[in-house]
């Protein structure tokens, strides 16, 4: 099984990115190698920007509109899109035979998506893939369902096995991906040894997870209120820096110059000294809100004051994240420490994470995903699916459901 080359098509719609990817995997659990044949991400940022956050029903509609074009592009780039020579594209409303009737049932609640899928399936041949993987949670239910139903429709029509994947497992597994141009298979640059302590930081989650092996997860701590990414998004809104907040805070913080700053700001580092592995970031957002109100009593907020607050807020989040990760790595005798999730794209977090862990735990391996695999994508879902394939964890497509609150353990 380990030598068998497997081609996986993955679909991800847990939030505001419609993503699909095809990867080739081989090597088994001991020496996994991944080659990314295509990795397409269609962002809905422009749609949600006027609202300052993701609007679930707009995300649902956008996923329904985007899924077929994204799949087409993904298969095309992977050189897997071939027209069906015998196809006669009929009006989907006239489709009667059983196979199409079942498709109609699977896609019953995806009104915009349904005709697009049926037309696509009539026009193109079954691609040469071995299995379909799809994110089944956690995420926004209205966003997850179109992806899950789409994957179910493809699995049923093409008669392919399907696996439902936990989005957070995908974020962790992004650390096993690396796309080096001109090399056939990526080889991990440093071996990943267990136990692993993994810090997941995204828009919806902030968790510390202990991994004794691939697929064996133990949640050791998590945020009691806002996630780190959510904190950045809310603080960016308070500062009028735009959406999405994480990159906006990072950009404003990068402009901060200590010497020129008139402002002396100190924000709290919530729960930094507690003896657990939990986090809390909502107080940080409230502290920024009061700080801004205070400043505005006597002066106008300037670009310089926004940068100063962004830099201090970013540093407060980084300090707490790294401090708790170090504590967990020491107490659980981690051999590898991993960073994962959208916030892992933050350059300052990446730099300080590596620097501090290398300094305090020089024998521990530190792994970060490539920046493009930190934020939501489908390659990470495919990588996670590969390890489930080895265990034959296939799901019956009829039983596959989305689960907005899916836990890792
Ligand atoms: O993992 P992700 O793409 O989606 C979720 O699963 O939530 O993470 C999105 C989060 C958002 O809160 C966004 O503001 C944050 O990741 N983010 C960043 C950066 N890029 C994205 N936060 C800080 N610095 C960044 N460069
Ligand atoms: Zn995510």
CSV table of N, CA and C in Angstrom, one decimal, residues 312-385:
chain,number,residue,atom,x,y,z
A,312,UNK,N,1.4,46.5,19.2
A,312,UNK,CA,1.3,46.1,20.6
A,312,UNK,C,0.3,44.9,20.7
A,313,UNK,N,-0.8,45.0,20.0
A,313,UNK,CA,-1.8,44.0,20.0
A,313,UNK,C,-1.2,42.7,19.4
A,314,UNK,N,-0.6,42.8,18.3
A,314,UNK,CA,0.0,41.6,17.7
A,314,UNK,C,1.0,41.0,18.6
A,315,UNK,N,1.9,41.8,19.3
A,315,UNK,CA,2.9,41.3,20.2
A,315,UNK,C,2.2,40.6,21.4
A,316,UNK,N,1.1,41.2,21.9
A,316,UNK,CA,0.5,40.6,23.0
A,316,UNK,C,0.0,39.2,22.7
A,317,UNK,N,-0.6,39.1,21.5
A,317,UNK,CA,-1.1,37.7,21.0
A,317,UNK,C,0.1,36.8,20.9
A,318,UNK,N,1.1,37.2,20.2
A,318,UNK,CA,2.3,36.4,20.0
A,318,UNK,C,2.9,35.9,21.3
A,319,UNK,N,3.0,36.9,22.3
A,319,UNK,CA,3.6,36.5,23.6
A,319,UNK,C,2.9,35.4,24.3
A,320,UNK,N,1.5,35.5,24.3
A,320,UNK,CA,0.7,34.5,24.9
A,320,UNK,C,0.8,33.1,24.2
A,321,UNK,N,0.7,33.2,22.9
A,321,UNK,CA,0.7,32.0,22.1
A,321,UNK,C,2.0,31.2,22.3
A,322,UNK,N,3.1,31.9,22.2
A,322,UNK,CA,4.4,31.3,22.3
A,322,UNK,C,4.7,30.8,23.7
A,323,UNK,N,4.3,31.6,24.7
A,323,UNK,CA,4.6,31.2,26.1
A,323,UNK,C,3.8,29.9,26.4
A,324,UNK,N,2.5,29.8,26.0
A,324,UNK,CA,1.8,28.6,26.3
A,324,UNK,C,2.3,27.4,25.5
A,325,UNK,N,2.7,27.6,24.3
A,325,UNK,CA,3.2,26.5,23.5
A,325,UNK,C,4.5,26.0,24.1
A,326,UNK,N,5.4,26.9,24.5
A,326,UNK,CA,6.6,26.4,25.2
A,326,UNK,C,6.3,25.6,26.4
A,327,UNK,N,5.4,26.1,27.2
A,327,UNK,CA,5.0,25.3,28.4
A,327,UNK,C,4.5,23.9,28.1
A,328,UNK,N,3.7,23.8,27.1
A,328,UNK,CA,3.1,22.5,26.7
A,328,UNK,C,4.3,21.6,26.1
A,329,UNK,N,5.1,22.2,25.3
A,329,UNK,CA,6.2,21.4,24.7
A,329,UNK,C,7.1,20.9,25.8
A,330,UNK,N,7.4,21.7,26.8
A,330,UNK,CA,8.3,21.2,27.9
A,330,UNK,C,7.6,20.1,28.7
A,331,UNK,N,6.3,20.4,29.1
A,331,UNK,CA,5.6,19.4,30.0
A,331,UNK,C,5.3,18.1,29.3
A,332,UNK,N,5.0,18.2,28.0
A,332,UNK,CA,4.7,16.9,27.3
A,332,UNK,C,5.9,16.3,26.6
A,333,UNK,N,7.1,16.8,26.8
A,333,UNK,CA,8.3,16.3,26.2
A,333,UNK,C,8.2,16.2,24.7
A,334,UNK,N,7.7,17.2,24.1
A,334,UNK,CA,7.5,17.2,22.6
A,334,UNK,C,8.9,17.1,21.9
A,335,UNK,N,8.9,16.3,20.8
A,335,UNK,CA,10.0,16.3,20.0
A,335,UNK,C,9.9,17.2,18.8
A,336,UNK,N,8.6,17.5,18.5
A,336,UNK,CA,8.4,18.5,17.4
A,336,UNK,C,7.3,19.4,17.8
A,337,UNK,N,7.4,20.7,17.4
A,337,UNK,CA,6.4,21.7,17.7
A,337,UNK,C,6.0,22.2,16.3
A,338,UNK,N,4.7,22.3,16.1
A,338,UNK,CA,4.1,22.7,14.8
A,338,UNK,C,3.2,23.9,15.0
A,339,UNK,N,3.2,24.8,14.0
A,339,UNK,CA,2.3,25.9,13.9
A,339,UNK,C,1.3,25.6,12.8
A,340,UNK,N,0.0,26.0,13.0
A,340,UNK,CA,-1.0,25.7,12.0
A,340,UNK,C,-2.1,26.7,12.0
A,341,UNK,N,-2.8,26.9,10.8
A,341,UNK,CA,-4.0,27.7,10.8
A,341,UNK,C,-3.6,29.1,10.1
A,342,UNK,N,-4.7,29.8,9.8
A,342,UNK,CA,-4.5,31.1,9.0
A,342,UNK,C,-3.6,32.1,9.7
A,343,UNK,N,-3.6,32.2,11.0
A,343,UNK,CA,-2.8,33.2,11.7
A,343,UNK,C,-1.3,32.8,11.6
A,344,UNK,N,-1.0,31.5,11.3
A,344,UNK,CA,0.4,31.0,11.1
A,344,UNK,C,1.0,31.7,9.9
A,345,UNK,N,0.2,32.4,9.1
A,345,UNK,CA,0.8,33.2,8.0
A,345,UNK,C,1.4,34.4,8.5
A,346,UNK,N,1.2,34.8,9.7
A,346,UNK,CA,1.7,36.1,10.3
A,346,UNK,C,3.3,36.0,10.4
A,347,UNK,N,3.9,36.9,9.7
A,347,UNK,CA,5.4,36.8,9.6
A,347,UNK,C,6.1,37.0,11.0
A,348,UNK,N,5.6,37.9,11.8
A,348,UNK,CA,6.2,38.1,13.1
A,348,UNK,C,6.0,36.9,14.0
A,349,UNK,N,4.8,36.3,14.0
A,349,UNK,CA,4.6,35.1,14.8
A,349,UNK,C,5.5,34.0,14.3
A,350,UNK,N,5.7,33.8,13.0
A,350,UNK,CA,6.5,32.8,12.5
A,350,UNK,C,8.0,33.0,13.0
A,351,UNK,N,8.4,34.2,12.8
A,351,UNK,CA,9.8,34.5,13.2
A,351,UNK,C,10.1,34.3,14.7
A,352,UNK,N,9.2,34.8,15.5
A,352,UNK,CA,9.4,34.7,17.0
A,352,UNK,C,9.2,33.3,17.5
A,353,UNK,N,8.3,32.6,16.8
A,353,UNK,CA,8.0,31.2,17.2
A,353,UNK,C,9.2,30.3,17.0
A,354,UNK,N,9.8,30.4,15.9
A,354,UNK,CA,11.0,29.6,15.6
A,354,UNK,C,12.2,30.1,16.5
A,355,UNK,N,12.4,31.4,16.6
A,355,UNK,CA,13.5,31.9,17.4
A,355,UNK,C,13.4,31.5,18.9
A,356,UNK,N,12.2,31.7,19.5
A,356,UNK,CA,12.0,31.4,20.9
A,356,UNK,C,12.1,29.9,21.2
A,357,UNK,N,11.5,29.1,20.3
A,357,UNK,CA,11.5,27.6,20.6
A,357,UNK,C,13.0,27.1,20.4
A,358,UNK,N,13.6,27.6,19.3
A,358,UNK,CA,15.0,27.1,19.1
A,358,UNK,C,15.9,27.5,20.3
A,359,UNK,N,15.6,28.7,20.9
A,359,UNK,CA,16.4,29.2,22.0
A,359,UNK,C,16.2,28.3,23.3
A,360,UNK,N,14.9,28.2,23.6
A,360,UNK,CA,14.6,27.5,24.9
A,360,UNK,C,14.6,26.0,24.8
A,361,UNK,N,14.3,25.4,23.6
A,361,UNK,CA,14.3,24.0,23.4
A,361,UNK,C,15.1,23.6,22.2
A,362,UNK,N,16.4,23.7,22.2
A,362,UNK,CA,17.2,23.6,21.0
A,362,UNK,C,17.2,22.2,20.3
A,363,UNK,N,16.7,21.2,21.1
A,363,UNK,CA,16.7,19.8,20.4
A,363,UNK,C,15.3,19.6,19.7
A,364,UNK,N,14.4,20.5,20.0
A,364,UNK,CA,13.0,20.3,19.4
A,364,UNK,C,13.0,20.8,18.0
A,365,UNK,N,12.3,20.0,17.1
A,365,UNK,CA,12.1,20.4,15.7
A,365,UNK,C,10.9,21.3,15.6
A,366,UNK,N,11.1,22.4,14.9
A,366,UNK,CA,10.0,23.4,14.7
A,366,UNK,C,9.5,23.3,13.3
A,367,UNK,N,8.2,23.2,13.0
A,367,UNK,CA,7.7,23.1,11.7
A,367,UNK,C,6.6,24.2,11.4
A,368,UNK,N,6.8,24.9,10.3
A,368,UNK,CA,5.7,25.8,9.9
A,368,UNK,C,5.3,25.5,8.5
A,369,UNK,N,4.0,25.6,8.2
A,369,UNK,CA,3.6,25.3,6.8
A,369,UNK,C,4.0,26.5,5.9
A,370,UNK,N,4.2,26.3,4.6
A,370,UNK,CA,4.4,27.4,3.7
A,370,UNK,C,3.2,28.3,3.9
A,371,UNK,N,3.5,29.6,3.7
A,371,UNK,CA,2.5,30.6,4.0
A,371,UNK,C,1.2,30.4,3.2
A,372,UNK,N,1.3,29.9,2.0
A,372,UNK,CA,0.1,29.7,1.2
A,372,UNK,C,-0.7,28.5,1.6
A,373,UNK,N,-0.1,27.6,2.5
A,373,UNK,CA,-0.9,26.5,3.0
A,373,UNK,C,-1.4,26.8,4.4
A,374,UNK,N,-1.1,28.0,5.0
A,374,UNK,CA,-1.6,28.3,6.3
A,374,UNK,C,-3.1,28.6,6.3
A,375,UNK,N,-3.5,29.6,5.4
A,375,UNK,CA,-4.9,29.9,5.3
A,375,UNK,C,-5.6,28.8,4.5
A,376,UNK,N,-7.0,28.8,4.6
A,376,UNK,CA,-7.8,27.7,4.1
A,376,UNK,C,-7.4,27.3,2.6
A,377,UNK,N,-7.2,26.0,2.4
A,377,UNK,CA,-6.9,25.5,1.1
A,377,UNK,C,-7.3,24.0,1.1
A,378,UNK,N,-7.4,23.4,-0.1
A,378,UNK,CA,-7.8,22.0,-0.1
A,378,UNK,C,-6.7,21.0,-0.2
A,379,UNK,N,-5.4,21.5,-0.4
A,379,UNK,CA,-4.3,20.5,-0.4
A,379,UNK,C,-4.1,19.9,1.0
A,380,UNK,N,-4.3,20.8,2.0
A,380,UNK,CA,-4.1,20.3,3.4
A,380,UNK,C,-5.2,19.2,3.7
A,381,UNK,N,-6.4,19.4,3.1
A,381,UNK,CA,-7.5,18.4,3.3
A,381,UNK,C,-7.1,17.1,2.6
A,382,UNK,N,-6.5,17.2,1.4
A,382,UNK,CA,-6.1,16.0,0.7
A,382,UNK,C,-5.0,15.3,1.5
A,383,UNK,N,-4.0,16.0,2.0
A,383,UNK,CA,-2.9,15.4,2.8
A,383,UNK,C,-3.5,14.6,4.0
A,384,UNK,N,-4.4,15.2,4.7
A,384,UNK,CA,-5.1,14.5,5.8
A,384,UNK,C,-5.8,13.3,5.3
A,385,UNK,N,-6.4,13.4,4.2
A,385,UNK,CA,-7.2,12.2,3.6
A,385,UNK,C,-6.3,11.1,3.3
